[in-house]
XYZ file of C-alpha atoms in Angstrom:
632
model
C -26.720 -9.277 -33.542
C -27.669 -5.615 -33.745
C -25.412 -2.760 -32.567
C -27.369 -2.402 -29.306
C -26.740 -6.074 -28.575
C -23.279 -5.238 -27.248
C -25.213 -4.937 -23.963
C -25.839 -8.699 -24.171
C -22.116 -9.471 -24.103
C -20.107 -9.620 -20.897
C -16.478 -9.569 -19.816
C -14.984 -11.802 -17.129
C -12.281 -10.401 -14.892
C -9.386 -12.456 -13.572
C -10.598 -15.185 -11.171
C -9.114 -15.630 -7.715
C -9.165 -18.993 -5.942
C -9.453 -19.568 -2.214
C -6.259 -21.144 -0.817
C -7.834 -24.600 -0.803
C -9.047 -24.197 -4.403
C -12.655 -24.882 -3.391
C -14.077 -21.518 -4.396
C -13.476 -18.925 -7.080
C -14.440 -15.267 -7.098
C -14.403 -13.045 -10.188
C -15.846 -9.834 -11.585
C -18.470 -9.866 -14.361
C -18.930 -6.637 -16.347
C -21.416 -5.627 -19.060
C -22.052 -2.491 -21.099
C -25.149 -0.701 -19.835
C -26.798 1.502 -22.455
C -29.070 3.301 -19.990
C -26.199 4.267 -17.699
C -23.872 4.595 -20.711
C -21.201 2.843 -18.658
C -19.689 -0.552 -17.881
C -21.268 -2.028 -14.770
C -20.229 -5.096 -12.857
C -19.993 -6.833 -9.511
C -18.239 -9.786 -7.909
C -19.543 -13.332 -8.199
C -18.494 -16.523 -6.424
C -18.796 -20.165 -7.471
C -17.627 -23.523 -6.018
C -15.040 -25.162 -8.236
C -16.491 -28.652 -7.863
C -19.568 -27.570 -9.822
C -21.902 -28.319 -6.917
C -23.763 -24.998 -7.140
C -24.279 -22.181 -9.621
C -22.486 -18.873 -9.380
C -24.043 -16.307 -7.051
C -23.550 -12.576 -6.786
C -21.203 -11.637 -3.933
C -21.252 -7.813 -3.868
C -23.901 -5.172 -4.421
C -21.531 -2.652 -5.982
C -21.990 -1.661 -9.628
C -18.319 -1.174 -10.500
C -16.478 -3.786 -8.405
C -13.410 -5.424 -9.941
C -10.141 -7.340 -9.404
C -10.938 -9.587 -6.416
C -8.096 -11.379 -4.635
C -8.274 -13.889 -1.753
C -5.846 -13.398 1.112
C -3.365 -16.273 1.637
C -5.219 -17.380 4.805
C -8.570 -17.281 3.021
C -10.193 -14.861 5.512
C -10.441 -11.821 3.253
C -11.168 -10.802 -0.311
C -9.628 -7.520 -1.437
C -11.069 -5.784 -4.499
C -11.380 -2.426 -6.235
C -14.490 -0.248 -5.861
C -14.811 3.401 -6.915
C -15.140 6.096 -4.254
C -17.550 9.023 -4.458
C -15.305 10.584 -7.135
C -15.350 7.313 -9.120
C -11.687 6.637 -8.437
C -10.912 2.980 -7.659
C -9.940 2.294 -4.059
C -9.025 -1.008 -2.423
C -11.788 -2.487 -0.281
C -11.702 -5.630 1.857
C -14.578 -8.056 2.320
C -14.748 -10.964 4.814
C -14.729 -14.078 2.666
C -17.478 -15.705 4.747
C -19.824 -12.750 4.315
C -20.319 -9.254 5.653
C -19.857 -5.672 4.568
C -16.673 -4.477 2.836
C -14.664 -1.531 4.084
C -12.265 0.788 2.300
C -8.568 0.730 3.127
C -7.145 3.275 0.648
C -8.033 6.875 -0.114
C -5.608 8.051 -2.781
C -6.611 11.172 -4.730
C -6.183 9.335 -8.052
C -7.243 5.926 -6.790
C -5.334 2.680 -6.294
C -4.301 0.036 -8.788
C -2.869 -3.482 -8.889
C -2.253 -5.084 -5.497
C -1.058 -8.270 -3.766
C -1.466 -9.625 -0.237
C 1.422 -10.044 2.172
C 2.157 -13.704 3.004
C 0.719 -13.265 6.526
C -2.518 -11.724 5.128
C -2.161 -8.548 7.182
C -1.180 -5.938 4.571
C -1.390 -5.209 0.858
C 1.277 -3.899 -1.472
C -0.206 -1.918 -4.340
C 0.266 0.746 -6.982
C -1.084 4.280 -6.812
C -0.318 7.408 -8.800
C 1.024 10.420 -6.922
C -0.070 13.706 -8.535
C 1.994 16.844 -8.516
C 0.657 19.359 -6.052
C -2.353 21.189 -7.438
C -3.075 18.776 -10.293
C -5.954 16.360 -10.955
C -7.733 17.076 -7.691
C -10.116 20.034 -7.998
C -11.950 19.207 -11.252
C -10.689 22.216 -13.188
C -7.822 20.867 -15.317
C -7.941 23.803 -17.731
C -6.914 26.130 -14.887
C -3.878 24.115 -13.820
C -0.386 25.578 -14.357
C 1.511 24.694 -17.542
C 3.329 21.400 -17.772
C 7.094 21.483 -18.176
C 8.122 18.494 -20.311
C 11.716 17.285 -20.219
C 11.403 13.706 -21.481
C 9.997 11.845 -24.504
C 7.875 9.517 -22.373
C 5.294 11.848 -20.926
C 1.835 10.600 -21.948
C -0.177 7.473 -22.705
C -3.231 6.894 -24.868
C -6.557 6.384 -23.080
C -4.927 7.714 -19.916
C -3.290 11.096 -20.426
C -0.158 12.690 -19.049
C 2.072 10.487 -16.889
C 5.010 12.770 -16.153
C 3.087 14.622 -13.431
C 1.441 11.601 -11.748
C 3.944 8.787 -11.563
C 2.868 5.346 -10.395
C 4.550 4.304 -7.144
C 4.486 1.280 -4.828
C 2.717 1.545 -1.470
C 2.158 -0.805 1.455
C -1.088 -0.498 3.391
C -1.498 -0.340 7.142
C -2.524 -3.651 8.750
C -6.011 -4.777 7.743
C -8.347 -3.914 10.613
C -12.105 -4.268 10.054
C -12.856 -2.775 13.487
C -10.764 0.357 13.231
C -9.868 3.254 10.985
C -7.542 2.579 8.066
C -4.017 3.587 8.996
C -1.700 5.581 6.784
C 0.011 3.641 3.974
C 3.750 3.643 3.459
C 5.098 4.916 0.126
C 7.918 2.533 -0.734
C 9.189 3.906 -4.070
C 9.929 7.374 -5.385
C 11.281 8.773 -8.627
C 10.284 10.117 -12.005
C 9.161 6.816 -13.518
C 6.251 4.392 -13.265
C 6.609 1.305 -11.077
C 4.767 -1.930 -11.894
C 2.653 -4.287 -9.810
C 4.447 -5.231 -6.556
C 4.798 -8.865 -5.518
C 5.750 -9.992 -1.993
C 8.582 -12.417 -1.441
C 7.383 -15.553 0.426
C 9.079 -14.480 3.664
C 7.426 -11.056 3.578
C 10.713 -9.148 3.679
C 10.794 -7.930 0.066
C 8.748 -6.584 -2.819
C 9.480 -7.451 -6.458
C 8.320 -5.050 -9.168
C 9.258 -3.911 -12.667
C 10.457 -0.402 -13.445
C 12.786 1.556 -15.706
C 15.170 3.098 -13.186
C 18.265 3.293 -15.415
C 19.753 6.539 -16.694
C 18.801 6.027 -20.369
C 15.176 5.029 -19.719
C 13.849 7.873 -21.873
C 15.640 6.721 -25.027
C 15.241 2.926 -24.826
C 12.514 0.413 -23.930
C 14.300 -1.481 -21.151
C 12.402 -2.387 -17.989
C 14.111 -4.334 -15.236
C 12.898 -6.371 -12.287
C 13.817 -4.954 -8.887
C 13.470 -6.026 -5.259
C 13.410 -3.863 -2.153
C 12.239 -3.957 1.450
C 8.576 -3.015 2.043
C 9.421 0.215 3.813
C 9.858 3.893 3.037
C 13.219 4.864 1.595
C 14.208 1.276 0.801
C 16.971 1.027 -1.802
C 15.930 -1.230 -4.713
C 18.300 -3.915 -6.032
C 18.201 -4.858 -9.707
C 17.523 -8.520 -10.500
C 17.743 -8.514 -14.309
C 20.609 -7.180 -16.431
C 19.341 -4.051 -18.189
C 18.765 -5.540 -21.652
C 15.122 -6.746 -21.630
C 11.633 -5.309 -21.508
C 10.654 -7.266 -18.377
C 7.285 -7.346 -16.598
C 4.635 -9.625 -15.041
C 6.720 -11.335 -12.356
C 5.810 -14.452 -10.357
C 7.838 -16.094 -7.595
C 8.554 -19.733 -6.890
C 7.212 -20.979 -3.552
C 10.689 -20.964 -2.009
C 11.300 -17.421 -3.274
C 14.571 -18.351 -4.947
C 13.452 -17.929 -8.565
C 11.520 -15.215 -10.348
C 9.543 -16.143 -13.471
C 8.529 -13.287 -15.729
C 7.595 -12.194 -19.235
C 10.026 -10.200 -21.331
C 10.822 -8.980 -24.824
C 14.260 -8.890 -26.360
C 14.946 -5.424 -27.753
C 17.763 -5.715 -30.267
C 21.205 -4.076 -30.085
C 19.835 -0.536 -29.650
C 17.399 -1.685 -26.919
C 14.379 -0.168 -28.673
C 13.484 -2.644 -31.452
C 10.307 -4.282 -30.168
C 8.416 -4.770 -33.442
C 7.243 -8.335 -34.020
C 9.307 -9.745 -31.174
C 7.726 -12.742 -29.471
C 7.361 -12.256 -25.728
C 8.882 -15.159 -23.852
C 8.695 -16.728 -20.412
C 11.975 -16.198 -18.548
C 13.480 -17.115 -15.181
C 16.154 -15.499 -13.045
C 17.435 -16.120 -9.507
C 16.021 -13.589 -7.043
C 19.528 -12.895 -5.788
C 20.589 -11.887 -9.314
C 23.659 -14.123 -9.288
C 22.882 -15.513 -12.748
C 21.573 -13.820 -15.894
C 17.960 -14.345 -16.982
C 17.250 -17.502 -18.957
C 14.616 -17.743 -21.686
C 12.336 -20.773 -21.274
C 10.187 -20.405 -24.416
C 11.486 -19.764 -27.914
C 10.963 -16.994 -30.445
C 8.935 -19.317 -32.680
C 6.793 -20.523 -29.776
C 3.488 -18.840 -28.888
C 3.734 -15.244 -27.722
C 3.242 -15.224 -23.946
C 0.673 -12.660 -22.858
C -0.380 -12.908 -19.181
C 1.286 -12.950 -15.779
C 2.575 -16.487 -15.061
C 1.558 -18.562 -12.038
C 3.986 -20.988 -10.376
C 2.689 -24.458 -9.409
C 4.274 -27.667 -8.155
C 4.229 -29.072 -11.697
C 5.571 -26.025 -13.536
C 4.727 -22.490 -14.498
C 1.279 -21.726 -15.938
C 1.238 -19.049 -18.635
C -0.981 -18.147 -21.586
C 0.159 -17.680 -25.169
C -1.146 -16.650 -28.586
C -1.200 -19.494 -31.100
C -2.819 -19.233 -34.559
C -5.795 -17.188 -33.396
C -6.146 -18.970 -30.051
C -4.986 -17.905 -26.600
C -4.112 -21.141 -24.796
C -2.976 -22.005 -21.280
C 0.382 -23.778 -21.075
C 2.484 -25.414 -18.402
C 6.222 -24.788 -18.759
C 8.744 -26.737 -16.700
C 11.860 -25.047 -15.270
C 13.716 -26.816 -18.072
C 11.568 -25.172 -20.752
C 9.296 -28.092 -21.720
C 5.873 -26.705 -22.717
C 2.552 -28.580 -22.694
C -1.047 -27.496 -23.313
C -3.327 -27.305 -20.256
C -6.348 -25.707 -21.935
C -6.252 -25.160 -25.678
C -7.920 -25.451 -29.035
C -10.339 -22.878 -30.432
C -10.368 -20.790 -27.238
C -9.416 -17.386 -25.880
C -8.138 -17.732 -22.308
C -8.429 -14.253 -20.838
C -7.207 -15.092 -17.310
C -6.601 -17.984 -14.926
C -5.629 -18.954 -11.380
C -4.279 -21.968 -9.511
C -4.532 -22.886 -5.820
C -5.020 -26.014 -3.751
C -4.298 -28.207 -6.749
C -7.150 -26.615 -8.720
C -6.787 -24.625 -11.944
C -9.553 -22.368 -13.273
C -9.623 -20.401 -16.529
C -11.835 -17.611 -17.794
C -12.201 -18.617 -21.418
C -14.350 -17.566 -24.361
C -14.960 -19.269 -27.684
C -16.709 -19.007 -31.014
C -20.204 -18.894 -29.495
C -19.802 -17.208 -26.094
C -18.108 -14.174 -24.629
C -16.643 -16.030 -21.690
C -17.307 -18.533 -18.902
C -15.275 -19.877 -15.990
C -13.982 -23.448 -16.267
C -12.241 -25.822 -13.899
C -9.471 -27.596 -15.805
C -9.198 -31.261 -14.869
C -7.526 -34.337 -16.245
C -10.800 -35.191 -17.959
C -10.981 -31.803 -19.688
C -12.590 -28.479 -18.813
C -15.714 -28.373 -16.649
C -17.870 -25.280 -17.051
C -18.710 -23.595 -13.745
C -20.764 -20.561 -14.839
C -23.522 -19.582 -17.264
C -23.201 -15.825 -17.723
C -23.903 -15.855 -21.467
C -27.198 -14.788 -23.020
C -28.897 -18.042 -24.141
C -30.905 -16.195 -26.812
C -27.796 -14.910 -28.584
C -27.262 -17.155 -31.620
C -24.062 -16.072 -33.383
C -23.401 -16.524 -37.083
C -21.030 -19.434 -37.664
C -17.437 -18.650 -38.611
C -15.415 -20.921 -40.904
C -11.643 -21.287 -40.853
C -9.926 -20.465 -44.137
C -6.373 -20.691 -45.470
C -4.795 -19.393 -48.642
C -1.350 -19.186 -50.214
C 0.321 -16.213 -51.804
C 2.257 -16.461 -55.059
C 5.476 -17.070 -53.128
C 3.849 -19.886 -51.128
C 3.249 -18.060 -47.848
C 0.290 -19.520 -45.950
C -2.324 -17.014 -44.805
C -4.650 -18.090 -42.011
C -8.062 -16.521 -41.498
C -11.818 -16.866 -41.287
C -15.028 -16.059 -43.126
C -18.491 -15.513 -41.697
C -21.310 -15.957 -44.216
C -24.797 -14.629 -43.408
C -27.962 -16.644 -43.765
C -29.578 -16.934 -47.202
C -28.380 -18.012 -50.623
C -26.634 -14.792 -51.555
C -24.615 -13.685 -53.297
C -23.785 -11.490 -50.303
C -21.769 -8.266 -50.306
C -18.394 -8.704 -48.645
C -16.441 -6.780 -46.005
C -12.700 -7.388 -45.739
C -11.537 -6.540 -42.183
C -7.877 -5.878 -41.272
C -6.686 -5.858 -37.658
C -4.421 -3.389 -35.896
C -0.964 -3.826 -34.469
C 0.362 -5.101 -36.784
C 1.673 -7.492 -34.107
C -1.761 -8.649 -32.942
C -4.179 -11.365 -34.024
C -7.772 -12.074 -34.896
C -8.941 -15.205 -33.157
C -11.417 -17.863 -32.176
C -13.938 -15.733 -30.355
C -17.433 -14.292 -30.412
C -16.355 -11.035 -32.074
C -18.917 -8.233 -32.044
C -17.527 -6.728 -35.275
C -17.991 -9.963 -37.222
C -21.416 -10.664 -35.768
C -22.927 -7.208 -36.354
C -21.840 -7.078 -40.003
C -22.807 -10.680 -40.748
C -26.234 -10.221 -39.143
C -26.726 -7.174 -41.373
C -26.168 -9.331 -44.459
C -22.446 -8.985 -45.174
C -19.974 -11.824 -45.547
C -16.996 -10.932 -43.341
C -13.476 -11.976 -44.337
C -10.543 -11.490 -41.953
C -7.113 -12.992 -41.410
C -3.741 -12.828 -39.685
C -1.314 -11.754 -42.425
C 2.437 -11.545 -42.032
C 3.180 -9.067 -39.279
C 0.564 -10.664 -36.997
C 1.326 -12.325 -33.669
C 0.610 -15.968 -32.868
C 2.700 -17.448 -35.698
C 6.258 -16.924 -34.491
C 8.805 -14.139 -34.678
C 9.827 -14.696 -38.293
C 6.200 -14.246 -39.354
C 5.806 -11.209 -37.098
C 8.877 -9.385 -38.402
C 8.356 -10.273 -42.087
C 6.731 -6.905 -42.859
C 9.572 -4.706 -41.597
C 10.485 -2.132 -44.215
C 7.607 -3.048 -46.554
C 4.480 -3.021 -44.430
C 1.899 -2.020 -47.028
C 3.111 -4.239 -49.848
C 3.608 -7.423 -47.805
C 0.420 -7.146 -45.778
C -1.740 -6.358 -48.805
C -0.328 -9.417 -50.608
C -1.551 -11.637 -47.775
C -4.980 -10.133 -47.105
C -5.820 -10.048 -50.820
C -4.766 -13.686 -51.182
C -7.224 -14.682 -48.466
C -9.911 -12.487 -50.003
C -9.414 -14.248 -53.346
C -9.767 -17.610 -51.624
C -12.957 -16.507 -49.875
C -14.443 -15.214 -53.134
C -14.290 -18.697 -54.661
C -17.427 -19.320 -52.586
C -20.354 -18.536 -54.914
C -22.323 -17.179 -51.959
C -19.957 -14.160 -51.897
C -20.387 -11.339 -54.407
C -16.981 -10.324 -55.811
C -18.510 -7.223 -57.404
C -19.578 -5.760 -54.038
C -16.581 -5.725 -51.677
C -15.608 -3.143 -49.064
C -12.423 -2.885 -47.002
C -12.073 -1.607 -43.439
C -9.675 -1.653 -40.505
C -8.483 0.223 -37.444
C -5.057 1.506 -36.366
C -2.617 -0.572 -38.470
C -5.762 -1.897 -40.160
C -6.654 1.707 -40.972
C -3.153 2.207 -42.394
C -3.727 -0.832 -44.589
C -7.218 0.308 -45.621
C -5.824 3.588 -46.919
C -2.911 1.769 -48.584
C -5.135 -0.809 -50.275
C -7.638 1.821 -51.409
C -4.751 3.631 -53.124
C -2.968 0.604 -54.597
C -5.779 -1.911 -55.178
C -8.875 0.271 -55.239
C -10.276 -1.440 -58.288
C -11.040 -4.460 -56.082
C -13.427 -2.512 -53.824
C -16.584 -0.416 -53.889
C -15.785 1.660 -50.769
C -13.528 1.843 -47.696
C -13.640 2.711 -43.981
C -10.390 3.685 -42.257
C -10.442 4.001 -38.458
C -7.888 5.474 -35.999
C -5.229 5.027 -38.657
C -1.578 5.832 -39.115
C -1.549 7.695 -42.435
C 1.575 9.858 -42.313
C 4.622 8.350 -40.626
C 6.543 11.634 -40.395
C 3.980 13.420 -38.208
C 3.117 10.203 -36.333
C 6.760 10.110 -35.240
C 6.299 13.305 -33.257
C 2.620 13.281 -32.307
C 1.955 9.690 -31.117
C 2.591 8.538 -27.573
C 4.721 5.732 -29.049
C 5.955 7.778 -32.015
C 9.554 8.304 -30.872
C 10.119 4.511 -30.784
C 7.729 2.902 -33.248
C 8.384 4.072 -36.835
C 12.012 3.115 -37.553
C 11.861 -0.514 -36.334
C 8.770 -1.076 -38.515
C 8.826 1.306 -41.483
C 12.561 1.809 -41.899
C 14.739 4.958 -41.739
C 13.174 8.428 -42.151
C 14.134 8.670 -45.804
C 11.687 5.818 -46.564
C 8.742 7.169 -44.574
C 7.153 9.127 -47.416
C 7.093 6.059 -49.674
C 5.694 3.874 -46.876
C 3.013 6.389 -45.793
C -0.503 5.803 -47.158
C -1.045 9.575 -47.261
C 1.631 9.872 -49.955
C -0.555 7.765 -52.254
C -3.939 9.259 -51.364
C -4.196 10.980 -54.753
C -4.774 7.497 -56.219
C -7.848 6.781 -54.087
C -10.976 6.807 -56.264
C -13.507 4.982 -54.054
C -15.903 6.465 -51.447
C -13.925 6.783 -48.223
C -15.164 7.080 -44.620
C -12.695 8.139 -41.917
C -13.513 7.367 -38.258
C -11.379 8.792 -35.476
C -11.461 9.826 -31.804
C -10.621 13.349 -30.747
C -8.514 12.195 -27.776
C -6.627 9.435 -29.588
C -2.991 9.812 -28.558
C -1.815 6.533 -30.117
C -2.743 7.583 -33.664
C -3.524 11.272 -33.075
C -6.449 12.926 -34.808
C -4.121 14.875 -37.107
C -3.564 11.569 -38.916
C -7.252 11.545 -39.866
C -7.396 15.264 -40.568
C -4.511 15.195 -43.016
C -6.108 12.380 -45.011
C -9.515 14.070 -44.920
C -8.093 17.352 -46.241
C -6.123 15.553 -48.957
C -9.226 13.733 -50.222
C -11.613 16.642 -49.764
C -9.388 19.111 -51.619
C -9.632 16.793 -54.642
C -13.412 16.863 -54.427
C -13.410 13.168 -53.553
C -16.417 11.531 -51.856
C -15.228 11.345 -48.283
C -16.664 11.845 -44.801
C -15.090 11.993 -41.350
C -16.803 10.814 -38.166
C -15.154 12.237 -35.006
C -15.958 10.956 -31.509
C -15.452 13.418 -28.635
C -13.817 12.296 -25.421
C -12.623 8.957 -26.807
C -9.158 7.516 -27.259
C -7.676 4.815 -29.450
C -9.764 2.013 -27.893
C -13.181 3.413 -28.875
C -14.469 0.264 -30.591
C -13.570 -1.936 -27.618
C -13.911 0.152 -24.439
C -15.460 3.447 -25.502
C -18.752 4.677 -24.097
C -21.441 2.115 -24.974
C -23.451 4.848 -26.719
C -20.439 5.738 -28.862
C -19.832 2.088 -29.748
C -23.448 1.768 -30.899
C -23.233 5.037 -32.872
C -20.052 3.805 -34.544
C -21.708 0.540 -35.615
C -24.735 2.383 -36.947
C -22.556 4.741 -39.009
C -20.595 1.812 -40.460
C -23.746 -0.083 -41.402
C -25.225 3.037 -43.009
C -22.049 3.523 -45.069
C -22.006 -0.076 -46.275
C -25.729 0.044 -47.059
C -25.097 3.133 -49.149
C -22.142 1.739 -51.114
C -22.369 -2.082 -51.077
């Protein structure tokens, strides 16, 4: 796989099933290097496997399809002439779609009313005179009064809050009527969900007085009308989101994080599946434990239990959880379930694996049945082998190694993921494939601090992030280097975000193990990160400890010990790990006369390597390969 081959990979959106379960519709998106954009359209496929998938829409940027409860309509998002997503509706039996929203900043997540006549959805409401005339530099100054005022890869939120709207009745023969704005207030409201009787909307929001200094989000319910007074369902002590309702409307199932006594300690906490009565008469009840898989997608209620996905040792599996909390695997193993749906007794999953970037499957009692063939048949990925190691204290470290073709010995790249509460997994990973195809053995793992291995594992790095994580990743590297096909004298280390933090840390503390390093979008100095990052006011103390320990825990404090060639990659619009984090490290190394370079990408945020412009993703890969060719 070459850098330009990212155009041969695709992404599947969330599938939507017709009410009888006979048909699925989903969006398929690919990077397009000529357009330098991500292009996609809607596809449909019968779930009995009787016919191949066929393209449903002619749009180039269609996404998020959803069948109406009566099966007559499919709502989806399509950009308007200003490339802002608006909700469109398409007759499910064929025909031309029409637009039903026209918000100046576009529309977002939506759900159908039970009678299939209206949609409840999210849309951002800009302050007057902002975001509408294409001249942002001439807008008036922003007056900031709260800590939560911006978000990476998005921008400022304080002057365009996300509200809940209800559309006019769907009418293909007439003009779209005016929507009703249901919510107001200086906070963002989450995806609305109709109650089964159509008289209420359930959504998540932080409406409490201390929302700027804690991480609490509650579930609320209100009537689908302007000026409706919301009623709180949860109890003000969880980070709640992603609600689903039982068929009778009596119970709400949702995902939530516990937040500790100060309501802001989220680090390494395993997201659970919870339930609560819609009437709020009982407190929420946790159905999955803190050492169970971390639940990651909106649940779906079925007659047999609640379907929900979870991270488990590098996999993302689909589970069924009973109201009593009994969990079973519906679709698991070496898979990455990215989305799913259930209707008419049929369950479908969009799932990728070690050799493909995603297909749609019908899950049956006899196992999964593949329904689509979107993958490039000529793409032949390098095989990845599972690997485990143990540290001196007996901690198991789980990871993988990809070895290129040929006898070797091959130079080695040690990759470290971000988070830290995230995971590498069983997937066709473009990073692994590009480096392995270029001749490098790639070693990567889920050290302590990673998700997918329980809360104790996830919180084990608190207060000693660099030391604990480096112990684990170096243990797996040592295990990998017992393979004579790997060259222990030619090893590089790289990582992004938390992985960039660890790259700088390891280069300073264990530099003798490596020939060179690449640190991307890193946290390097905790003190300035605290004030400059969009999550800075809440992130450092739960992970790195009190302010008096930040200097010791910051990789920048140890940069004078780095004696290996060092490449820094960062995005100019990164608000998660702001560019000053890269600049401070660059100046520190450069002032010493050290061999260092910095590659800055304009217009990109923290997610450059995953969702940045396709041309920038290719340029990033080419720069990395050139650096490794020069030093390994």
